[in-house]
Structure formats: structure tokens, C-alpha cells
N, CA, C and O atoms as a MOPAC input file, in Angstrom:
PM7 MOZYME 1SCF
protein

 N     -7.10400 1   -22.90000 1     6.82000 1
 C     -5.93900 1   -22.76400 1     7.66200 1
 C     -6.30700 1   -21.88500 1     8.83900 1
 O     -6.94600 1   -20.84800 1     8.66500 1
 N     -5.92000 1   -22.27900 1    10.00500 1
 C     -6.20900 1   -21.53600 1    11.22100 1
 C     -4.93100 1   -20.89100 1    11.73200 1
 O     -3.87200 1   -21.51700 1    11.75800 1
 N     -5.04300 1   -19.64400 1    12.13300 1
 C     -3.88900 1   -18.92900 1    12.67400 1
 C     -3.88400 1   -19.04600 1    14.18500 1
 O     -4.93700 1   -18.96600 1    14.81900 1
 N     -2.74400 1   -19.22700 1    14.75100 1
 C     -2.62500 1   -19.23600 1    16.20700 1
 C     -2.53500 1   -17.79400 1    16.67400 1
 O     -1.75000 1   -17.00500 1    16.14800 1
 N     -3.33900 1   -17.46300 1    17.65800 1
 C     -3.30900 1   -16.11000 1    18.19100 1
 C     -2.26800 1   -16.01700 1    19.29100 1
 O     -2.08100 1   -16.95100 1    20.07000 1
 N     -1.60200 1   -14.89600 1    19.34300 1
 C     -0.62100 1   -14.67200 1    20.39600 1
 C     -1.35400 1   -14.51400 1    21.71700 1
 O     -2.46800 1   -13.99100 1    21.74500 1
 N     -0.74500 1   -14.95600 1    22.81400 1
 C     -1.40800 1   -14.80700 1    24.11300 1
 C     -1.57800 1   -13.32600 1    24.45800 1
 O     -0.71100 1   -12.50300 1    24.16500 1
 N     -2.68700 1   -13.01400 1    25.07000 1
 C     -2.96300 1   -11.63700 1    25.45200 1
 C     -2.18400 1   -11.32200 1    26.72400 1
 O     -2.15800 1   -12.11300 1    27.66700 1
 N     -1.55900 1   -10.16600 1    26.72900 1
 C     -0.81900 1    -9.70900 1    27.89800 1
 C     -1.83600 1    -9.26700 1    28.94900 1
 O     -2.54300 1    -8.27900 1    28.75200 1
 N     -1.91000 1    -9.98500 1    30.04900 1
 C     -2.91200 1    -9.70000 1    31.06800 1
 C     -2.67300 1    -8.37100 1    31.76700 1
 O     -3.56600 1    -7.87300 1    32.45300 1
 N     -1.49700 1    -7.78600 1    31.61200 1
 C     -1.23300 1    -6.49900 1    32.25100 1
 C     -1.86400 1    -5.34600 1    31.47700 1
 O     -1.88400 1    -4.21600 1    31.96700 1
 N     -2.37500 1    -5.60900 1    30.28500 1
 C     -2.99700 1    -4.56000 1    29.48000 1
 C     -4.39000 1    -4.28500 1    30.03600 1
 O     -5.21500 1    -5.19100 1    30.15100 1
 N     -4.64000 1    -3.03500 1    30.37700 1
 C     -5.96600 1    -2.64200 1    30.84500 1
 C     -6.82800 1    -2.45500 1    29.60200 1
 O     -6.79200 1    -1.40600 1    28.96000 1
 N     -7.60100 1    -3.48500 1    29.27200 1
 C     -8.34100 1    -3.55200 1    28.01400 1
 C     -9.18400 1    -2.30300 1    27.77000 1
 O     -9.05000 1    -1.66700 1    26.72500 1
 N    -10.02900 1    -1.95200 1    28.69400 1
 C    -10.95600 1    -0.84100 1    28.47900 1
 C    -10.23800 1     0.49800 1    28.32400 1
 O    -10.69400 1     1.34600 1    27.55800 1
 N     -9.15000 1     0.70400 1    29.01600 1
 C     -8.49800 1     2.00700 1    29.02600 1
 C     -7.56500 1     2.22600 1    27.84500 1
 O     -7.38400 1     3.36800 1    27.42100 1
 N     -6.96300 1     1.16900 1    27.29700 1
 C     -5.90900 1     1.35000 1    26.31000 1
 C     -6.30200 1     1.08400 1    24.87000 1
 O     -5.50100 1     1.35600 1    23.97600 1
 N     -7.46900 1     0.57800 1    24.60100 1
 C     -7.84700 1     0.24300 1    23.23500 1
 C     -8.60000 1     1.39700 1    22.57900 1
 O     -9.62300 1     1.84800 1    23.09400 1
 N     -8.09100 1     1.87300 1    21.43900 1
 C     -8.75900 1     2.99400 1    20.77700 1
 C    -10.19600 1     2.66300 1    20.37200 1
 O    -11.05400 1     3.54600 1    20.36600 1
 N    -10.46300 1     1.40500 1    20.03500 1
 C    -11.82200 1     1.03400 1    19.62800 1
 C    -12.78600 1     1.06500 1    20.80800 1
 O    -14.00100 1     1.02700 1    20.61800 1
 N    -12.25200 1     1.13400 1    22.02500 1
 C    -13.09300 1     1.27100 1    23.22700 1
 C    -13.23900 1     2.73800 1    23.63700 1
 O    -14.22200 1     3.11000 1    24.27800 1
 N    -12.25500 1     3.57500 1    23.26500 1
 C    -12.28700 1     4.99100 1    23.64300 1
 C    -13.14700 1     5.82900 1    22.70000 1
 O    -13.81400 1     6.77000 1    23.12900 1
 N    -13.12600 1     5.47900 1    21.40700 1
 C    -13.80600 1     6.28200 1    20.39700 1
 C    -15.07700 1     5.59100 1    19.93400 1
 O    -15.32500 1     4.43200 1    20.26700 1
 N    -15.87100 1     6.30700 1    19.17000 1
 C    -17.12600 1     5.78300 1    18.64400 1
 C    -16.85400 1     4.53000 1    17.80300 1
 O    -16.10400 1     4.60300 1    16.82900 1
 N    -17.44700 1     3.38400 1    18.15800 1
 C    -17.19600 1     2.14700 1    17.40500 1
 C    -17.60800 1     2.23600 1    15.93500 1
 O    -17.07200 1     1.50900 1    15.09900 1
 N    -18.54600 1     3.11300 1    15.61700 1
 C    -18.97400 1     3.26100 1    14.22300 1
 C    -17.85300 1     3.76500 1    13.32400 1
 O    -17.89300 1     3.57300 1    12.10800 1
 N    -16.85300 1     4.41100 1    13.92000 1
 C    -15.71300 1     4.90300 1    13.14500 1
 C    -15.00500 1     3.76000 1    12.42400 1
 O    -14.53100 1     3.94200 1    11.30300 1
 N    -14.92700 1     2.58600 1    13.04700 1
 C    -14.23300 1     1.43300 1    12.46900 1
 C    -15.05100 1     0.72600 1    11.39300 1
 O    -14.55000 1    -0.18300 1    10.73200 1
 N    -16.31000 1     1.13600 1    11.21400 1
 C    -17.18600 1     0.51700 1    10.21300 1
 C    -17.84500 1     1.56800 1     9.33200 1
 O    -18.93700 1     1.34400 1     8.81000 1
 N    -17.20100 1     2.69100 1     9.16500 1
 C    -17.74000 1     3.81300 1     8.40700 1
 C    -17.74300 1     3.53500 1     6.90500 1
 O    -16.99700 1     2.68500 1     6.41800 1
 N    -18.58400 1     4.25500 1     6.18900 1
 C    -18.57200 1     4.20900 1     4.72300 1
 C    -17.61600 1     5.24900 1     4.15200 1
 O    -17.27300 1     5.20100 1     2.97100 1
 N    -17.19300 1     6.17800 1     4.98100 1
 C    -16.32100 1     7.26400 1     4.54000 1
 C    -14.85800 1     6.81900 1     4.53000 1
 O    -14.33900 1     6.38900 1     5.56000 1
 N    -14.18800 1     6.91700 1     3.38000 1
 C    -12.76400 1     6.56700 1     3.32700 1
 C    -11.92100 1     7.36100 1     4.32100 1
 O    -10.98700 1     6.81500 1     4.90800 1
 N    -12.23500 1     8.63500 1     4.51900 1
 C    -11.46400 1     9.46800 1     5.44100 1
 C    -11.60900 1     8.97900 1     6.87900 1
 O    -10.63400 1     8.96900 1     7.63100 1
 N    -12.81200 1     8.57500 1     7.26600 1
 C    -13.01200 1     8.07000 1     8.62100 1
 C    -12.30500 1     6.72700 1     8.82300 1
 O    -11.78000 1     6.46200 1     9.90400 1
 N    -12.28900 1     5.88700 1     7.80100 1
 C    -11.58500 1     4.61400 1     7.90500 1
 C    -10.08100 1     4.82900 1     8.04300 1
 O     -9.41800 1     4.10200 1     8.78200 1
 N     -9.54100 1     5.81900 1     7.33800 1
 C     -8.11700 1     6.13800 1     7.47000 1
 C     -7.81400 1     6.63400 1     8.87900 1
 O     -6.75500 1     6.33300 1     9.42900 1
 N     -8.74300 1     7.39600 1     9.47100 1
 C     -8.57000 1     7.84000 1    10.84200 1
 C     -8.56100 1     6.63700 1    11.78400 1
 O     -7.71300 1     6.55600 1    12.67300 1
 N     -9.48600 1     5.71200 1    11.60000 1
 C     -9.53300 1     4.50900 1    12.43300 1
 C     -8.23100 1     3.71500 1    12.30800 1
 O     -7.69600 1     3.23800 1    13.30900 1
 N     -7.71600 1     3.57200 1    11.07000 1
 C     -6.44000 1     2.86400 1    10.87900 1
 C     -5.32300 1     3.53700 1    11.67000 1
 O     -4.51000 1     2.86300 1    12.30200 1
 N     -5.28600 1     4.86600 1    11.63300 1
 C     -4.22100 1     5.57900 1    12.33500 1
 C     -4.35600 1     5.42200 1    13.84900 1
 O     -3.34700 1     5.35900 1    14.55200 1
 N     -5.58300 1     5.35800 1    14.36100 1
 C     -5.79000 1     5.16400 1    15.79000 1
 C     -5.32200 1     3.78000 1    16.24100 1
 O     -4.91500 1     3.60800 1    17.39000 1
 N     -5.37700 1     2.80700 1    15.35500 1
 C     -4.93200 1     1.44200 1    15.68000 1
 C     -3.41000 1     1.34900 1    15.81300 1
 O     -2.89700 1     0.36800 1    16.35000 1
 N     -2.69800 1     2.34700 1    15.33700 1
 C     -1.24000 1     2.29000 1    15.30500 1
 C     -0.57400 1     2.00400 1    16.63300 1
 O      0.40800 1     1.26300 1    16.67500 1
 N     -1.08000 1     2.57000 1    17.72400 1
 C     -0.46400 1     2.38900 1    19.03500 1
 C     -1.19100 1     1.36800 1    19.90300 1
 O     -0.87500 1     1.23500 1    21.08500 1
 N     -2.13900 1     0.66000 1    19.35100 1
 C     -2.93800 1    -0.28900 1    20.12700 1
 C     -2.07800 1    -1.47400 1    20.57200 1
 O     -1.35800 1    -2.05000 1    19.75700 1
 N     -2.14400 1    -1.84300 1    21.85300 1
 C     -1.33600 1    -2.96000 1    22.34300 1
 C     -1.80800 1    -4.32700 1    21.82800 1
 O     -1.06700 1    -5.30500 1    21.92500 1
 N     -3.01400 1    -4.40700 1    21.29100 1
 C     -3.54000 1    -5.68400 1    20.78500 1
 C     -3.67300 1    -5.70200 1    19.26500 1
 O     -4.42600 1    -6.50300 1    18.71100 1
 N     -2.94300 1    -4.81900 1    18.59800 1
 C     -3.07600 1    -4.69300 1    17.14800 1
 C     -2.81800 1    -6.01600 1    16.41500 1
 O     -3.61500 1    -6.41400 1    15.56400 1
 N     -1.73400 1    -6.68700 1    16.73100 1
 C     -1.38100 1    -7.93500 1    16.02900 1
 C     -2.43000 1    -9.01100 1    16.26900 1
 O     -2.80500 1    -9.72700 1    15.34100 1
 N     -2.91100 1    -9.13500 1    17.51200 1
 C     -3.93100 1   -10.13700 1    17.81800 1
 C     -5.24400 1    -9.81900 1    17.11300 1
 O     -5.92600 1   -10.71700 1    16.61900 1
 N     -5.59000 1    -8.54500 1    17.06900 1
 C     -6.81700 1    -8.11400 1    16.39800 1
 C     -6.75700 1    -8.44700 1    14.90700 1
 O     -7.71600 1    -8.97100 1    14.34200 1
 N     -5.62700 1    -8.13900 1    14.27700 1
 C     -5.45500 1    -8.41900 1    12.84900 1
 C     -5.48300 1    -9.91500 1    12.58400 1
 O     -6.14600 1   -10.36300 1    11.64900 1
 N     -4.78000 1   -10.69000 1    13.38900 1
 C     -4.75400 1   -12.14500 1    13.19100 1
 C     -6.14600 1   -12.74700 1    13.35000 1
 O     -6.52800 1   -13.63800 1    12.59000 1
 N     -6.90200 1   -12.26900 1    14.33000 1
 C     -8.26300 1   -12.76200 1    14.53100 1
 C     -9.16900 1   -12.40600 1    13.37300 1
 O     -9.98900 1   -13.22400 1    12.95600 1
 N     -9.03800 1   -11.19400 1    12.84400 1
 C     -9.86300 1   -10.76700 1    11.71900 1
 C     -9.53700 1   -11.57100 1    10.46100 1
 O    -10.43700 1   -11.92400 1     9.70000 1
 N     -8.26400 1   -11.85900 1    10.24300 1
 C     -7.86100 1   -12.67900 1     9.09900 1
 C     -8.43800 1   -14.08700 1     9.24700 1
 O     -8.96000 1   -14.65900 1     8.29000 1
 N     -8.33600 1   -14.63600 1    10.45600 1
 C     -8.83600 1   -15.98600 1    10.72400 1
 C    -10.34800 1   -16.07200 1    10.50200 1
 O    -10.85000 1   -17.06700 1     9.98000 1
 N    -11.06700 1   -15.02400 1    10.90400 1
 C    -12.52900 1   -15.00300 1    10.75400 1
 C    -12.97700 1   -14.52600 1     9.38100 1
 O    -14.16100 1   -14.61200 1     9.05600 1
 N    -12.04500 1   -14.02300 1     8.56600 1
 C    -12.36800 1   -13.41300 1     7.26300 1
 C    -13.44900 1   -12.35400 1     7.44400 1
 O    -14.50500 1   -12.40500 1     6.81400 1
 N    -13.15900 1   -11.38600 1     8.32500 1
 C    -14.11300 1   -10.31700 1     8.62100 1
 C    -14.63800 1    -9.69600 1     7.33700 1
 O    -13.85000 1    -9.39100 1     6.44200 1
 N    -15.94000 1    -9.50100 1     7.22100 1
 C    -16.50400 1    -8.97900 1     5.98000 1
 C    -16.25500 1    -7.49100 1     5.74900 1
 O    -16.20300 1    -7.05900 1     4.59700 1
 N    -16.09900 1    -6.69100 1     6.81000 1
 C    -15.85100 1    -5.26500 1     6.62800 1
 C    -15.30200 1    -4.67400 1     7.90800 1
 O    -15.32300 1    -5.29900 1     8.96800 1
 N    -14.80800 1    -3.44600 1     7.78300 1
 C    -14.33600 1    -2.70400 1     8.94300 1
 C    -12.82700 1    -2.62900 1     9.03500 1
 O    -12.10700 1    -3.22000 1     8.23000 1
 N    -12.36300 1    -1.89300 1    10.02900 1
 C    -10.93300 1    -1.76300 1    10.31000 1
 C    -10.61000 1    -2.69500 1    11.47000 1
 O    -11.20400 1    -2.60200 1    12.54500 1
 N     -9.67300 1    -3.58200 1    11.23900 1
 C     -9.24300 1    -4.56500 1    12.23900 1
 C     -7.72600 1    -4.58600 1    12.25700 1
 O     -7.09900 1    -4.81400 1    11.22200 1
 N     -7.13700 1    -4.35500 1    13.39400 1
 C     -5.67900 1    -4.39900 1    13.50600 1
 C     -4.97700 1    -3.41400 1    12.59800 1
 O     -3.86200 1    -3.67200 1    12.14400 1
 N     -5.61100 1    -2.29500 1    12.32800 1
 C     -4.99400 1    -1.26600 1    11.49200 1
 C     -5.09500 1    -1.51200 1    10.00100 1
 O     -4.44900 1    -0.81300 1     9.22100 1
 N     -5.88900 1    -2.48600 1     9.58200 1
 C     -6.08700 1    -2.77600 1     8.15800 1
 C     -7.57600 1    -2.70900 1     7.83700 1
 O     -8.41500 1    -2.99700 1     8.69100 1
 N     -7.89900 1    -2.33000 1     6.61100 1
 C     -9.28700 1    -2.25600 1     6.17400 1
 C     -9.67400 1    -3.57600 1     5.51700 1
 O     -8.98800 1    -4.05900 1     4.61600 1
 N    -10.76900 1    -4.14500 1     5.97400 1
 C    -11.32100 1    -5.36200 1     5.38700 1
 C    -12.57600 1    -4.99800 1     4.61200 1
 O    -13.40700 1    -4.22000 1     5.07900 1
 N    -12.70100 1    -5.56700 1     3.43100 1
 C    -13.89200 1    -5.38500 1     2.61300 1
 C    -14.18900 1    -6.71400 1     1.92800 1
 O    -13.35300 1    -7.25400 1     1.20400 1
 N    -15.38100 1    -7.22800 1     2.16600 1
 C    -15.80300 1    -8.53500 1     1.64000 1
 C    -14.80000 1    -9.63900 1     1.99000 1
 O    -14.50000 1   -10.50000 1     1.16300 1
 N    -14.29100 1    -9.60400 1     3.20800 1
 C    -13.39500 1   -10.65200 1     3.68900 1
 C    -11.95700 1   -10.54200 1     3.23800 1
 O    -11.15400 1   -11.43100 1     3.52100 1
 N    -11.60800 1    -9.46300 1     2.53600 1
 C    -10.24400 1    -9.28400 1     2.03500 1
 C     -9.65400 1    -7.98000 1     2.56400 1
 O    -10.37900 1    -7.01600 1     2.81100 1
 N     -8.34300 1    -7.95900 1     2.73300 1
 C     -7.65500 1    -6.74200 1     3.14300 1
 C     -7.50700 1    -5.85200 1     1.91200 1
 O     -7.04400 1    -6.29400 1     0.86000 1
 N     -7.91000 1    -4.58300 1     2.06200 1
 C     -7.76300 1    -3.62500 1     0.96300 1
 C     -6.86600 1    -2.48900 1     1.44300 1
 O     -6.90600 1    -2.12700 1     2.61900 1
 N     -6.05700 1    -1.92200 1     0.54700 1
 C     -5.14100 1    -0.86500 1     0.96400 1
 C     -5.86600 1     0.39800 1     1.41600 1
 O     -5.41500 1     1.08100 1     2.33600 1
 N     -6.97700 1     0.70600 1     0.77800 1
 C     -7.79600 1     1.85100 1     1.16600 1
 C     -9.18400 1     1.66000 1     0.57700 1
 O     -9.35900 1     0.95000 1    -0.41300 1
 N    -10.15000 1     2.28800 1     1.18300 1
 C    -11.51600 1     2.20600 1     0.67600 1
 C    -11.69000 1     3.30300 1    -0.35000 1
 O    -11.38200 1     4.46800 1    -0.10200 1
 N    -12.18600 1     2.91100 1    -1.49800 1
 C    -12.42500 1     3.88700 1    -2.54700 1
 C    -13.83600 1     4.43600 1    -2.44000 1
 O    -14.75800 1     3.71800 1    -2.05300 1
 N    -14.00600 1     5.69800 1    -2.78000 1
 C    -15.36100 1     6.24300 1    -2.82300 1
 C    -16.13800 1     5.63400 1    -3.98000 1
 O    -15.55400 1     5.00100 1    -4.85900 1
 N    -17.43700 1     5.82100 1    -3.98200 1
 C    -18.26500 1     5.27100 1    -5.04600 1
 C    -17.89900 1     5.90300 1    -6.38500 1
 O    -17.39400 1     7.02500 1    -6.43700 1
 N    -18.15700 1     5.17900 1    -7.45400 1
 C    -17.88300 1     5.68500 1    -8.79700 1
 C    -16.62600 1     5.08000 1    -9.38600 1
 O    -15.94100 1     4.28000 1    -8.74900 1
 N    -16.33700 1     5.47700 1   -10.61000 1
 C    -15.16700 1     4.95500 1   -11.32100 1
 C    -13.89100 1     5.58200 1   -10.76900 1
 O    -13.82100 1     6.80100 1   -10.60800 1
 N    -12.87000 1     4.75400 1   -10.47500 1
 C    -11.62600 1     5.31800 1    -9.92400 1
 C    -10.82100 1     6.05300 1   -10.98900 1
 O    -10.84900 1     5.70100 1   -12.16800 1
 N    -10.11100 1     7.07200 1   -10.55100 1
 C     -9.22200 1     7.80000 1   -11.45500 1
 C     -7.97800 1     6.96100 1   -11.68500 1
 O     -7.64600 1     6.09900 1   -10.87200 1
 N     -7.28400 1     7.21200 1   -12.80200 1
 C     -6.07700 1     6.45000 1   -13.12200 1
 C     -5.01500 1     6.60000 1   -12.03800 1
 O     -4.31500 1     5.64200 1   -11.70800 1
 N     -4.90100 1     7.79000 1   -11.49300 1
 C     -3.91200 1     8.00500 1   -10.43300 1
 C     -4.25400 1     7.17100 1    -9.20100 1
 O     -3.36000 1     6.66900 1    -8.51900 1
 N     -5.54900 1     7.02500 1    -8.91800 1
 C     -5.96600 1     6.21900 1    -7.77000 1
 C     -5.65500 1     4.74000 1    -7.98900 1
 O     -5.27200 1     4.04400 1    -7.04800 1
 N     -5.81300 1     4.25900 1    -9.20800 1
 C     -5.50600 1     2.85700 1    -9.51800 1
 C     -4.01700 1     2.59100 1    -9.30400 1
 O     -3.64000 1     1.56400 1    -8.73900 1
 N     -3.17300 1     3.52200 1    -9.75800 1
 C     -1.72200 1     3.37500 1    -9.56700 1
 C     -1.38000 1     3.42600 1    -8.07600 1
 O     -0.53900 1     2.66000 1    -7.60600 1
 N     -2.02200 1     4.31700 1    -7.34100 1
 C     -1.77200 1     4.41600 1    -5.89600 1
 C     -2.21900 1     3.13500 1    -5.19800 1
 O     -1.55100 1     2.67800 1    -4.27100 1
 N     -3.33200 1     2.55100 1    -5.62600 1
 C     -3.80700 1     1.30400 1    -5.02600 1
 C     -2.78700 1     0.18100 1    -5.19900 1
 O     -2.59500 1    -0.63100 1    -4.29400 1
 N     -2.13700 1     0.13500 1    -6.35300 1
 C     -1.12000 1    -0.89300 1    -6.58800 1
 C      0.04900 1    -0.72100 1    -5.61300 1
 O      0.55800 1    -1.70400 1    -5.07500 1
 N      0.47400 1     0.52600 1    -5.38600 1
 C      1.55000 1     0.79600 1    -4.43200 1
 C      1.11300 1     0.45000 1    -3.00800 1
 O      1.88000 1    -0.12900 1    -2.23800 1
 N     -0.10900 1     0.80400 1    -2.67100 1
 C     -0.60600 1     0.53000 1    -1.32200 1
 C     -0.78300 1    -0.96600 1    -1.07400 1
 O     -0.61500 1    -1.42500 1     0.05600 1
 N     -1.11700 1    -1.72800 1    -2.10800 1
 C     -1.25600 1    -3.18200 1    -1.95300 1
 C      0.07700 1    -3.79700 1    -1.53000 1
 O      0.11000 1    -4.71000 1    -0.70400 1
 N      1.16900 1    -3.29700 1    -2.09600 1
 C      2.49800 1    -3.77200 1    -1.71300 1
 C      2.77500 1    -3.40300 1    -0.25500 1
 O      3.31700 1    -4.20600 1     0.50500 1
 N      2.40100 1    -2.19000 1     0.12400 1
 C      2.60400 1    -1.74400 1     1.50200 1
 C      1.79300 1    -2.59900 1     2.48100 1
 O      2.28300 1    -2.93200 1     3.56000 1
 N      0.56300 1    -2.95600 1     2.11500 1
 C     -0.27300 1    -3.80600 1     2.97200 1
 C      0.38900 1    -5.16500 1     3.16400 1
 O      0.43300 1    -5.68500 1     4.27900 1
 N      0.90300 1    -5.74200 1     2.08000 1
 C      1.57700 1    -7.03700 1     2.18600 1
 C      2.78300 1    -6.95200 1     3.11900 1
 O      3.03000 1    -7.87100 1     3.90000 1
 N      3.53200 1    -5.85500 1     3.04100 1
 C      4.69000 1    -5.68000 1     3.91400 1
 C      4.26500 1    -5.56700 1     5.37500 1
 O      4.91200 1    -6.13100 1     6.25700 1
 N      3.16000 1    -4.82500 1     5.63500 1
 C      2.69000 1    -4.68300 1     7.01600 1
 C      2.18200 1    -6.00600 1     7.56000 1
 O      2.42000 1    -6.32700 1     8.72500 1
 N      1.48200 1    -6.78200 1     6.73000 1
 C      0.99900 1    -8.08100 1     7.17600 1
 C      2.18000 1    -9.00800 1     7.48400 1
 O      2.16500 1    -9.73200 1     8.47900 1
 N      3.19800 1    -8.97900 1     6.62500 1
 C      4.38800 1    -9.80400 1     6.85500 1
 C      5.10100 1    -9.37300 1     8.13500 1
 O      5.61800 1   -10.21400 1     8.87000 1
 N      5.13100 1    -8.07100 1     8.40400 1
 C      5.76500 1    -7.56500 1     9.62500 1
 C      5.02600 1    -8.04200 1    10.87000 1
 O      5.61800 1    -8.14400 1    11.94400 1
 N      3.73300 1    -8.33300 1    10.72900 1
 C      2.94200 1    -8.84800 1    11.85400 1
 C      2.94200 1   -10.36400 1    11.89000 1
 O      2.19000 1   -10.96500 1    12.65700 1
 N      3.77700 1   -10.99400 1    11.06800 1
 C      3.90200 1   -12.44300 1    11.09300 1
 C      2.82000 1   -13.17900 1    10.33700 1
 O      2.61600 1   -14.37000 1    10.57000 1
 N      2.11900 1   -12.50700 1     9.43600 1
 C      1.06900 1   -13.15400 1     8.65400 1
 C      1.56000 1   -13.35200 1     7.23300 1
 O      1.91900 1   -12.39200 1     6.55000 1
 N      1.57400 1   -14.60700 1     6.79000 1
 C      1.99700 1   -14.93200 1     5.43100 1
 C      0.83800 1   -14.61200 1     4.49900 1
 O     -0.17800 1   -15.30700 1     4.51500 1
 N      0.97700 1   -13.57100 1     3.68800 1
 C     -0.13900 1   -13.08800 1     2.87900 1
 C     -0.57800 1   -14.08900 1     1.82500 1
 O     -1.73900 1   -14.06500 1     1.41700 1
 N      0.30000 1   -14.96400 1     1.37200 1
 C     -0.08000 1   -15.90800 1     0.32800 1
 C     -1.01100 1   -16.99700 1     0.83400 1
 O     -1.88400 1   -17.45600 1     0.09800 1
 N     -0.83300 1   -17.42200 1     2.09700 1
 C     -1.63500 1   -18.53100 1     2.58800 1
 C     -2.67800 1   -18.14100 1     3.61100 1
 O     -3.65700 1   -18.86600 1     3.78400 1
 N     -2.50400 1   -17.01300 1     4.30300 1
 C     -3.41500 1   -16.73400 1     5.40100 1
 C     -4.39300 1   -15.59800 1     5.14300 1
 O     -5.38800 1   -15.47700 1     5.85700 1
 N     -4.14300 1   -14.78100 1     4.16400 1
 C     -5.05200 1   -13.66400 1     3.93200 1
 C     -5.21000 1   -13.44300 1     2.43800 1
 O     -4.27600 1   -13.62400 1     1.65800 1
 N     -6.40900 1   -13.04900 1     2.06600 1
 C     -6.69500 1   -12.77900 1     0.66500 1
 C     -6.71100 1   -11.27300 1     0.48300 1
 O     -7.48000 1   -10.57700 1     1.14700 1
 N     -5.88100 1   -10.76500 1    -0.39900 1
 C     -5.85300 1    -9.34300 1    -0.69500 1
 C     -6.79600 1    -9.06500 1    -1.85300 1
 O     -6.81500 1    -9.79700 1    -2.84200 1
 N     -7.56700 1    -8.01400 1    -1.72200 1
 C     -8.48700 1    -7.64800 1    -2.79900 1
 C     -7.69700 1    -7.09900 1    -3.96600 1
 O     -6.66100 1    -6.46100 1    -3.78100 1
 N     -8.18100 1    -7.34500 1    -5.15500 1
 C     -7.49700 1    -6.85900 1    -6.35400 1
 C     -7.82500 1    -5.42500 1    -6.62500 1
 O     -7.33500 1    -4.85200 1    -7.59800 1

């Protein structure tokens, strides 16, 4: 299934207004969960957030932060976990965050059941 991308607003000064252009690009592809959360927060005010997310879903991006969401192995994940066995509290938090991710994707007009695969 292919997603239609929204037209880009030509009045947006691409280089000046995009956080991924202002900050170190490695931040969006970090191994550190804290840095990925920072990248997600920087995407919050981006004028191309919805288009970025839709494009990443369409391409099934293998990793990184796209449109304010974390992708890992082509799936949207609520947060990146550090290496090792997760704590029980983290597993419960992941379940809550998965619901929040689905709500954010729906708010951006992406039907999570057909257009994006959420990691378990």
C-alpha cells in the first residue's frame, strides 16, 4: 500500500526551519535512548513532521527518528530500550506508549492497521 504525501508548503524555508537541518544529523540515528527522545521532541514543532512520518512509513525506514517517531527494523516503536533484559515496569510502560504511538499516528492521518507496522 502506498501513502499519498501531502503537498509541501513552498513558503517553508526548508534549511532554516527543520530541526534535522539545524542540529547534528547523528542525533536522529543515535543508539542512546535519551538522544532519540531528544530528537523526537525537536520534531514536535517541525513544519514537515506529517510528511516526514508518512514518507518514513511508506519507505519502511529501518531505523532513526522520522516525523517524531522512532523506527526500528522498519517498525514504529514507542521508545528505544537499552541493551539487556527489560524491567517489568518498562514492559508495562511500553504497552502504554504503544497505545500513545497509535493515537499519534491516527492524529497524523495514518491508519496504523494498514499502513504501519508497530513493533511488539
